[in-house]
Short mmCIF file of C-alpha atoms and ligand atoms in Angstrom, two decimals:
data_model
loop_
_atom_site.label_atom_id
_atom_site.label_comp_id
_atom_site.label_asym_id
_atom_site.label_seq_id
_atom_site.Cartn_x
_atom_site.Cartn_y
_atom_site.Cartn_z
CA UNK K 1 0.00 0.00 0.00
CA UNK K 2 0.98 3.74 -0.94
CA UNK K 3 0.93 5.45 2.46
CA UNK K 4 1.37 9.48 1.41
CA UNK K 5 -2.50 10.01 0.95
CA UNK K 6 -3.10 7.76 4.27
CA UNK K 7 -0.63 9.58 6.36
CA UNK K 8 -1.30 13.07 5.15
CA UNK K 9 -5.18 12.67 5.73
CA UNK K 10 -4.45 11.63 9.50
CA UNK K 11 -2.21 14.56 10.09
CA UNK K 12 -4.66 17.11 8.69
CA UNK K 13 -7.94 14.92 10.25
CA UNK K 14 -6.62 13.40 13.42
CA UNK K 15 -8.52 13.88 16.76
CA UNK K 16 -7.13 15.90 19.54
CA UNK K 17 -6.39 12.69 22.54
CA UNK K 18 -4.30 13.64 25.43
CA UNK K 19 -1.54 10.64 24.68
CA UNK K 20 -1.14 11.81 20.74
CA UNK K 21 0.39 15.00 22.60
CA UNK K 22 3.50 13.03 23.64
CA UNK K 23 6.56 11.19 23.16
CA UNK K 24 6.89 9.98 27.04
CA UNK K 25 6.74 5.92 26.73
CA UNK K 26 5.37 5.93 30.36
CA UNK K 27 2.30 7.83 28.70
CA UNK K 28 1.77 5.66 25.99
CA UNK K 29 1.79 2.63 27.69
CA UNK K 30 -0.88 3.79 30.40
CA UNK K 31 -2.93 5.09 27.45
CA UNK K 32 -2.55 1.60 24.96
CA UNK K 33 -3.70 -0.28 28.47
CA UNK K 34 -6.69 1.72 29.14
CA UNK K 35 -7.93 1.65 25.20
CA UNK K 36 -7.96 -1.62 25.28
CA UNK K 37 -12.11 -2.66 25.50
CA UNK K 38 -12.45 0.71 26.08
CA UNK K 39 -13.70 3.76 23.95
CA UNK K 40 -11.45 6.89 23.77
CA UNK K 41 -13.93 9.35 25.29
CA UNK K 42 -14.62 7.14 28.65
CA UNK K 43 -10.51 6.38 28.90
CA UNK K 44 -9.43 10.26 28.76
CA UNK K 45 -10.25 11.43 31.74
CA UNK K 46 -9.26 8.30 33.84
CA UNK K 47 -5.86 8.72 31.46
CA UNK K 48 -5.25 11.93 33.12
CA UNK K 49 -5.97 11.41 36.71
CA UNK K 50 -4.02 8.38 36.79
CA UNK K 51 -1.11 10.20 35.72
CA UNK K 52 -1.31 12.81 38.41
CA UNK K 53 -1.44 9.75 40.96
CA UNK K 54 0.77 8.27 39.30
CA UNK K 55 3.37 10.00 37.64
CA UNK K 56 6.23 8.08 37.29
CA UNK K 57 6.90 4.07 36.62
CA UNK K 58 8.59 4.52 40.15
CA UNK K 59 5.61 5.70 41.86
CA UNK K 60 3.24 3.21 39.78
CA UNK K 61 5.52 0.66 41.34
CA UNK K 62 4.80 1.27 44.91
CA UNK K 63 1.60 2.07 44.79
CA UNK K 64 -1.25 0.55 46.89
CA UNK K 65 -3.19 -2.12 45.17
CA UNK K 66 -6.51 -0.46 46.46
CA UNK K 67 -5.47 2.84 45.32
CA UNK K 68 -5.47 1.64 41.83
CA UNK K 69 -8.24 -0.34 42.23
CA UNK K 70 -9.69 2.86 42.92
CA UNK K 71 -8.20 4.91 39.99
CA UNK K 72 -8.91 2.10 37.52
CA UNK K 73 -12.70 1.96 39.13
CA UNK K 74 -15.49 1.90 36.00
CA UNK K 75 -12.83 1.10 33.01
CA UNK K 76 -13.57 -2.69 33.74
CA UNK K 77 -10.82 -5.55 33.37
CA UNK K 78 -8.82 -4.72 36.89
CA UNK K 79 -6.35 -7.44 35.87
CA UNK K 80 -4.58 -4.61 33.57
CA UNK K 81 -3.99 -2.37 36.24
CA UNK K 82 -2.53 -4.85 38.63
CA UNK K 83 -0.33 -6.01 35.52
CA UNK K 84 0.83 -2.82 34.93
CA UNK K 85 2.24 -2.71 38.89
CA UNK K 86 3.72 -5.62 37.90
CA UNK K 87 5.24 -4.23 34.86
CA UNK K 88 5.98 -1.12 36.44
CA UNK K 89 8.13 -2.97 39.19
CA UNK K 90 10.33 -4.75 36.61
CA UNK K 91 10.69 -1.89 34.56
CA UNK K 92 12.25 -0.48 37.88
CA UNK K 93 14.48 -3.95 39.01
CA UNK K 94 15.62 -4.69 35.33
CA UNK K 95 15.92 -1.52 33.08
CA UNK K 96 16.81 1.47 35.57
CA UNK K 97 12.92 2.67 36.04
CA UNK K 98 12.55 3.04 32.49
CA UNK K 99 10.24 1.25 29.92
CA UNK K 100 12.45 -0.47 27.11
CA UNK K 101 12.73 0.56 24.03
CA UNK K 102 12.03 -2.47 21.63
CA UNK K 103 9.17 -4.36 20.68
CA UNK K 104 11.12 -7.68 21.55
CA UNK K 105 12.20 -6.54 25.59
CA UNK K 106 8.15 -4.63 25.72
CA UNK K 107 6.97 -8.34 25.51
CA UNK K 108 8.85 -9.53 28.09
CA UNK K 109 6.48 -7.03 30.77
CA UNK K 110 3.41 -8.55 32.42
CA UNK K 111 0.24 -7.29 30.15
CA UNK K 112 1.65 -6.00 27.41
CA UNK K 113 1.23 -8.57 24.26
CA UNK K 114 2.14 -7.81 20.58
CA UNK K 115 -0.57 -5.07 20.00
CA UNK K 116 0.73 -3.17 23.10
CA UNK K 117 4.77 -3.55 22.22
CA UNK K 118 4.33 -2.35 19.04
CA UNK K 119 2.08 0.63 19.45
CA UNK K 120 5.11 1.44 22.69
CA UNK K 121 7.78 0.93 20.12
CA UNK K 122 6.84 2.42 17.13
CA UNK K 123 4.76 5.64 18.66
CA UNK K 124 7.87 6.18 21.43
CA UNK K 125 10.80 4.79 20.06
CA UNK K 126 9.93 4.87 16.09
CA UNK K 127 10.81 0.71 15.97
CA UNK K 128 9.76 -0.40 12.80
CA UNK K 129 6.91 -2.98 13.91
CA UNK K 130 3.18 -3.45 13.47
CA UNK K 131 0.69 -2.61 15.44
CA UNK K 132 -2.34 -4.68 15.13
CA UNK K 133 -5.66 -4.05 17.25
CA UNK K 134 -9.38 -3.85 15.98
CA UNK K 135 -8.93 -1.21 13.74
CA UNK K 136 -6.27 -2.47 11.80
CA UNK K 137 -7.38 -5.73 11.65
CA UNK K 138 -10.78 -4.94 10.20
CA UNK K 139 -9.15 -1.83 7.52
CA UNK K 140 -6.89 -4.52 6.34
CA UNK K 141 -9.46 -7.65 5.78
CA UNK K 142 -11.21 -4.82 3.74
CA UNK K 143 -8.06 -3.26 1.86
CA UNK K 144 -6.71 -7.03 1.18
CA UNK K 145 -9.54 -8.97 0.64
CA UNK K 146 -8.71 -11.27 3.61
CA UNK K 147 -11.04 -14.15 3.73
CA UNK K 148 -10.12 -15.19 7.00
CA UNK K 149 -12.50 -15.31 10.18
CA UNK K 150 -11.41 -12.20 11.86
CA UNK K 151 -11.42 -13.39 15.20
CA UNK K 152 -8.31 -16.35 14.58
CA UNK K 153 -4.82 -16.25 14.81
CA UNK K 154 -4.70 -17.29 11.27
CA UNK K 155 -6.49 -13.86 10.36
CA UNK K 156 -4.68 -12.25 12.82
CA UNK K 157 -1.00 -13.34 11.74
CA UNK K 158 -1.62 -12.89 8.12
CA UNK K 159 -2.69 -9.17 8.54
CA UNK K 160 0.45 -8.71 11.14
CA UNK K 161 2.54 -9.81 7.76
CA UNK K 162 0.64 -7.59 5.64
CA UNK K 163 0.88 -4.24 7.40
CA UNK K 164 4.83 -4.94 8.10
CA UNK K 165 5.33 -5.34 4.11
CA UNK K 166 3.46 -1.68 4.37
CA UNK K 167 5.69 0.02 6.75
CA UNK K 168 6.76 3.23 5.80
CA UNK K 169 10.20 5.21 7.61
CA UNK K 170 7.33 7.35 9.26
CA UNK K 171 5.89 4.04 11.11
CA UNK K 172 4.66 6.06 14.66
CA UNK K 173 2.35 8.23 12.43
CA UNK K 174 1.54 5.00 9.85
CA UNK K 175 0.38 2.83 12.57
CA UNK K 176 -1.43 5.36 14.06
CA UNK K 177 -3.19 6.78 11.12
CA UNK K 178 -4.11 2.81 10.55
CA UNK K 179 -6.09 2.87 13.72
CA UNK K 180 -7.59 6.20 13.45
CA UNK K 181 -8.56 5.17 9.70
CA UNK K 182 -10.27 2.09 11.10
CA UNK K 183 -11.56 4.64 13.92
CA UNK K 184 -13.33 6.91 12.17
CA UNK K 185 -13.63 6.00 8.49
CA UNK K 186 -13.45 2.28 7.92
CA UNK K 187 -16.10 1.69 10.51
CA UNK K 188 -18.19 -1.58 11.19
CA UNK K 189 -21.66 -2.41 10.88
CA UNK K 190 -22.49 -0.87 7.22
CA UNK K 191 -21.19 2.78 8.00
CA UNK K 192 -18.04 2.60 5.91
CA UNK K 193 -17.54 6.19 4.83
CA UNK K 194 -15.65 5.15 1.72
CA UNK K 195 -16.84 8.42 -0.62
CA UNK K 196 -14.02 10.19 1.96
CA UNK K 197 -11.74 7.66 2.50
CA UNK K 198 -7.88 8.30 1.74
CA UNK K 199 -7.07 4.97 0.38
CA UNK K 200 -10.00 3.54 -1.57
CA UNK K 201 -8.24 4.09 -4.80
CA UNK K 202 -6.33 1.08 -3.17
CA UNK K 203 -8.88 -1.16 -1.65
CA UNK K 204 -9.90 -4.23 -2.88
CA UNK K 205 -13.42 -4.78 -0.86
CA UNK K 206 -14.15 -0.95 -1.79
CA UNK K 207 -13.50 -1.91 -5.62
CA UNK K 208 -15.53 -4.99 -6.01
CA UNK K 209 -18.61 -3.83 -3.63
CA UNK K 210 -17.94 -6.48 -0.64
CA UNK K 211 -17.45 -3.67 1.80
CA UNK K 212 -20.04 -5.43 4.06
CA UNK K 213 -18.90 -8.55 4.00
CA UNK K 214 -15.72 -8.04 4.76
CA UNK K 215 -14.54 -8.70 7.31
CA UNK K 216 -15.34 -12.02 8.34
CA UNK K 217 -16.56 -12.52 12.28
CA UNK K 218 -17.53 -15.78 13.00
CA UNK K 219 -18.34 -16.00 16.77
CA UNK K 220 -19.27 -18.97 18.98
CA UNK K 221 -18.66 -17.66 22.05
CA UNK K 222 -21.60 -18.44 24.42
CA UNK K 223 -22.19 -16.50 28.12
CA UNK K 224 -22.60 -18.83 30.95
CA UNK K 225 -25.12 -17.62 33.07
CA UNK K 226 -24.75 -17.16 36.87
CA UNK K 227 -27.44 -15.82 39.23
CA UNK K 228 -26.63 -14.34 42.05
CA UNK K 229 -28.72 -12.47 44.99
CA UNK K 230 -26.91 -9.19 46.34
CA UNK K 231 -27.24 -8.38 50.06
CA UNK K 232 -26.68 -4.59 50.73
CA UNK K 233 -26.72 -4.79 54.62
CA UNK K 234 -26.32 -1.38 56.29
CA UNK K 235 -26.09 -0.30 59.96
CA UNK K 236 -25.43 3.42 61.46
CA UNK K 237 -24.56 4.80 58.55
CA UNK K 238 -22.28 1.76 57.60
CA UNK K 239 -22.24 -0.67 55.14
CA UNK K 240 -20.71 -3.85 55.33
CA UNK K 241 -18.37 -5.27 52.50
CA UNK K 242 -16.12 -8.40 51.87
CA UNK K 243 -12.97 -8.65 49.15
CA UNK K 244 -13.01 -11.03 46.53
CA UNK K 245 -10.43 -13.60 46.04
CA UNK K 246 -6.67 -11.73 44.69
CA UNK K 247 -7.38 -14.38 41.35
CA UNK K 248 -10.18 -15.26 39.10
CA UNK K 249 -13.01 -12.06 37.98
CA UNK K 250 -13.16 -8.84 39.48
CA UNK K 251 -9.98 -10.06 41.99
CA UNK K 252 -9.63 -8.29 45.28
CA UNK K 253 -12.39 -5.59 44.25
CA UNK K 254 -14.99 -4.76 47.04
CA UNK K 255 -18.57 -6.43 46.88
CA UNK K 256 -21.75 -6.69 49.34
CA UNK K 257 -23.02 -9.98 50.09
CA UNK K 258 -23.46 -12.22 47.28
CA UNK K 259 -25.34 -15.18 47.35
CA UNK K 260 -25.60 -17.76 44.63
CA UNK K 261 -28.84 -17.88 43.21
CA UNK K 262 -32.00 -16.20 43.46
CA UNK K 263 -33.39 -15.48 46.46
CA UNK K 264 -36.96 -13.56 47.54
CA UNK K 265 -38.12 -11.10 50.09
CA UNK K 266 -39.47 -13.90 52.47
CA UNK K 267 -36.08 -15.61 52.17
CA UNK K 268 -33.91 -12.32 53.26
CA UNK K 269 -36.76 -10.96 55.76
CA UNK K 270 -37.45 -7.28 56.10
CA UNK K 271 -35.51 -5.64 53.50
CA UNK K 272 -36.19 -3.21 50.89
CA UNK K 273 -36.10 -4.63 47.10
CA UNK K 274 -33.54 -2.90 45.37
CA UNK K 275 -34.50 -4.39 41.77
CA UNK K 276 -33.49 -6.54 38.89
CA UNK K 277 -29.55 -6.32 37.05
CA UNK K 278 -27.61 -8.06 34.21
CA UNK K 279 -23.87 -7.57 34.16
CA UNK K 280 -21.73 -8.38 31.01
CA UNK K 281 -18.35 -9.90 31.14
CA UNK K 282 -16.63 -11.67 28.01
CA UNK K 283 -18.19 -14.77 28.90
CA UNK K 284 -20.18 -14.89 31.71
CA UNK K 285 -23.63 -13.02 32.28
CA UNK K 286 -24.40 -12.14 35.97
CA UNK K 287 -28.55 -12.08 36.60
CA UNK K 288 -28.51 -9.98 40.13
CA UNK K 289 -31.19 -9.27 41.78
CA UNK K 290 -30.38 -6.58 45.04
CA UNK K 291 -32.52 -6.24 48.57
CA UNK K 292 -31.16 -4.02 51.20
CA UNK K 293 -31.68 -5.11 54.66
CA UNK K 294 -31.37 -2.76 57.93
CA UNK K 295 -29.13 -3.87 60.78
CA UNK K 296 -29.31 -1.96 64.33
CA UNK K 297 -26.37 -3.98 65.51
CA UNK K 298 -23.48 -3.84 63.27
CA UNK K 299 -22.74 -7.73 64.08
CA UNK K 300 -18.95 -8.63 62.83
CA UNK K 301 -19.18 -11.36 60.12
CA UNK K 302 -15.85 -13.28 59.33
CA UNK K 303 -14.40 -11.83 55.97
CA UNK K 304 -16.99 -8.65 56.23
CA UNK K 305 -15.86 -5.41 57.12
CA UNK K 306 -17.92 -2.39 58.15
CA UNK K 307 -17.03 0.86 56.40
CA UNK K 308 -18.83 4.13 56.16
CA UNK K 309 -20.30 5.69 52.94
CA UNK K 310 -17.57 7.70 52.54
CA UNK K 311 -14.58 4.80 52.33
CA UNK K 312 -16.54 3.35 49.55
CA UNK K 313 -16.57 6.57 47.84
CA UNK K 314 -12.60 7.24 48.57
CA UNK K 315 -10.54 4.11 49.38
CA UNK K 316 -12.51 0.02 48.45
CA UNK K 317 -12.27 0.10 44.71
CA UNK K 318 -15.99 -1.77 43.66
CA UNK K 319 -16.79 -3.27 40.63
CA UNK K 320 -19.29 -1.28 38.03
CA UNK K 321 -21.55 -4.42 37.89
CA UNK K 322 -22.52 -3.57 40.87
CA UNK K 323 -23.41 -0.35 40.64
CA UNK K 324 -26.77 -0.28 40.48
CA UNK K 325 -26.66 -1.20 44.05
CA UNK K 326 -24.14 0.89 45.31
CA UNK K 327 -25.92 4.24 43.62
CA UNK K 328 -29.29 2.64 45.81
CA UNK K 329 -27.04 2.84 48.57
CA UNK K 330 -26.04 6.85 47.72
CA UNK K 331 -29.64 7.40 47.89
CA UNK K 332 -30.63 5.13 50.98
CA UNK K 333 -28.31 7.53 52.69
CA UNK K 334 -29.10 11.06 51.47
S1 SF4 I 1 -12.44 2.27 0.88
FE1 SF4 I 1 -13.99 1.84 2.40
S2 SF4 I 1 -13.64 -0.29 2.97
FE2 SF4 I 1 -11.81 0.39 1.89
S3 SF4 I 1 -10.43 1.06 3.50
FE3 SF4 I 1 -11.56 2.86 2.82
S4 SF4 I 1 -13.35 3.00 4.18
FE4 SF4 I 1 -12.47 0.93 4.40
#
């Protein structure tokens, strides 16, 4: 592919995002973690804060687990932020606090796998390497006819190939004008804007009319389903809370009472119903259903703690599946 036309239209048409406003590779990195299963507009403001909390790899590496629990709370997917301790602390053990500077060492950190070390390497250091996420996978099955189910390795490795035949010298603004191409442009669900598109003169789909065929998803990923009864007990302007296991989903995060299974209003006693909520994760569903029950004692309960309103405002990081709840809780209280 000719890239002049693609990588003149990104520099005249690219969005303003905090990240495309630096060269730090600390910056980058936070920013490629947070995109990923997450839309720009949601990620930029938790981009920013978590820099002022955390402004250095140092820093990162010290830092409280429920602190970024907290900072990370509502993006979803806590395992990234606990990786990117973990990252952050051999960053600061095996390459003198700093991130390093090639594709190759990148993969050697906890979380960050071939889309992250390349976007690192070529937008920081320039490395000549692909940079394959969503974007660029779907702009390429288009521009190159792939045939391949989108979602395999197969796909996957053959578009990889592809885009590094591409490469231009200018690969930090290439890869990125690939992704804001697929962004904005070369969108999904019958919305290609191809009458504006930079490289249609190129593109195969776009030339022979398969635009919305291509590409090819072929799921068969099914949820399990898992009900589960929430317990919101409160006492004297407390609320009582337990921490989920350190592995497995939503790890050490802060949850009421959950009970497998449905319950009812004669099984939990007086209580007030607190409603109906489905939760989607990549592949389970949770069915909740929330009461919250009135304590005047605030009995201890191994594994429970007692907290005020407040310290689950400030300090125990909670999971957005359950907010619902906790916002029930806000209002039980005003
Ligand atoms: S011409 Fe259309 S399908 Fe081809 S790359 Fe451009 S927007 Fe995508």
């Amino acid at each position: 592919m000719n890239s002049e036309n693609l990588i003149s239209w990104y520099l005249e048409n690219k969005r303003e995002l905090p990240w495309r406003n630096t060269s730090n590779p600390y910056h980058i990195w936070i920013s490629e973690i947070m995109l990923q299963q997450t839309k720009v507009e949601a990620v930029i403001p938790y981009y920013e804060r978590f820099l002022e909390l955390f402004p250095t790899i140092e820093e990162l590496s010290q830092a409280s687990d429920d602190s970024l629990h907290k900072a990370w709370e509502g993006l979803g997917y806590y395992s990234r932020v606990m990786n990117l301790k973990k990252a952050a602390i051999q960053c600061v053990e095996l390459h003198h606090s700093l991130l390093p500077k090639t594709r190759d060492e990148l993969l050697t950190l906890r979380g960050i796998g071939p889309y992250s070390a390349g976007a690192i390497a070529s937008f920081a250091y320039h490395e000549k390497v692909a940079a394959v996420d969503g974007n660029v996978l779907r702009v390429y099955a288009r521009l190159y006819e792939v045939e391949e189910n989108i979602l395999s390795d197969v796909c996957r490795k053959k578009i990889t190939k592809l885009v590094e035949q591409d490469l231009p010298n200018d690969v930090a603004n290439f890869n990125q004008a690939i992704m804001e191409l697929g962004a904005c442009i070369c969108i999904p669900n019958g919305n290609a804007r191809c009458n504006i598109c930079p490289i249609s003169s190129q593109c195969l789909a776009y030339e022979k009319g398969r635009i919305n065929e291509l590409p090819l998803r072929i799921t068969n990923t099914k949820r399990r389903i898992e009900k589960h009864s929430v317990l919101v007990h409160v006492c004297n302007g407390k609320v009582q809370i337990q921490k989920r296991p350190s592995i497995g989903l939503l790890a050490s995060l802060y949850v009421f009472e959950m009970i497998e299974g449905h319950v009812s209003k004669k099984d939990v006693g007086k209580s007030t119903y607190l409603g109906k909520h489905n939760h989607l994760f990549s592949h389970i569903e949770w069915k909740l259903k929330g009461f919250l029950i009135e304590h005047e004692q605030c009995d201890e309960k191994e594994g429970y703690i007692w907290v005020h309103l407040s310290e689950i405002q400030n300090i125990y990081p909670m999971p957005i599946a359950l907010k619902k709840y906790r916002d029930a809780l806000y209002e039980y209280y005003e």
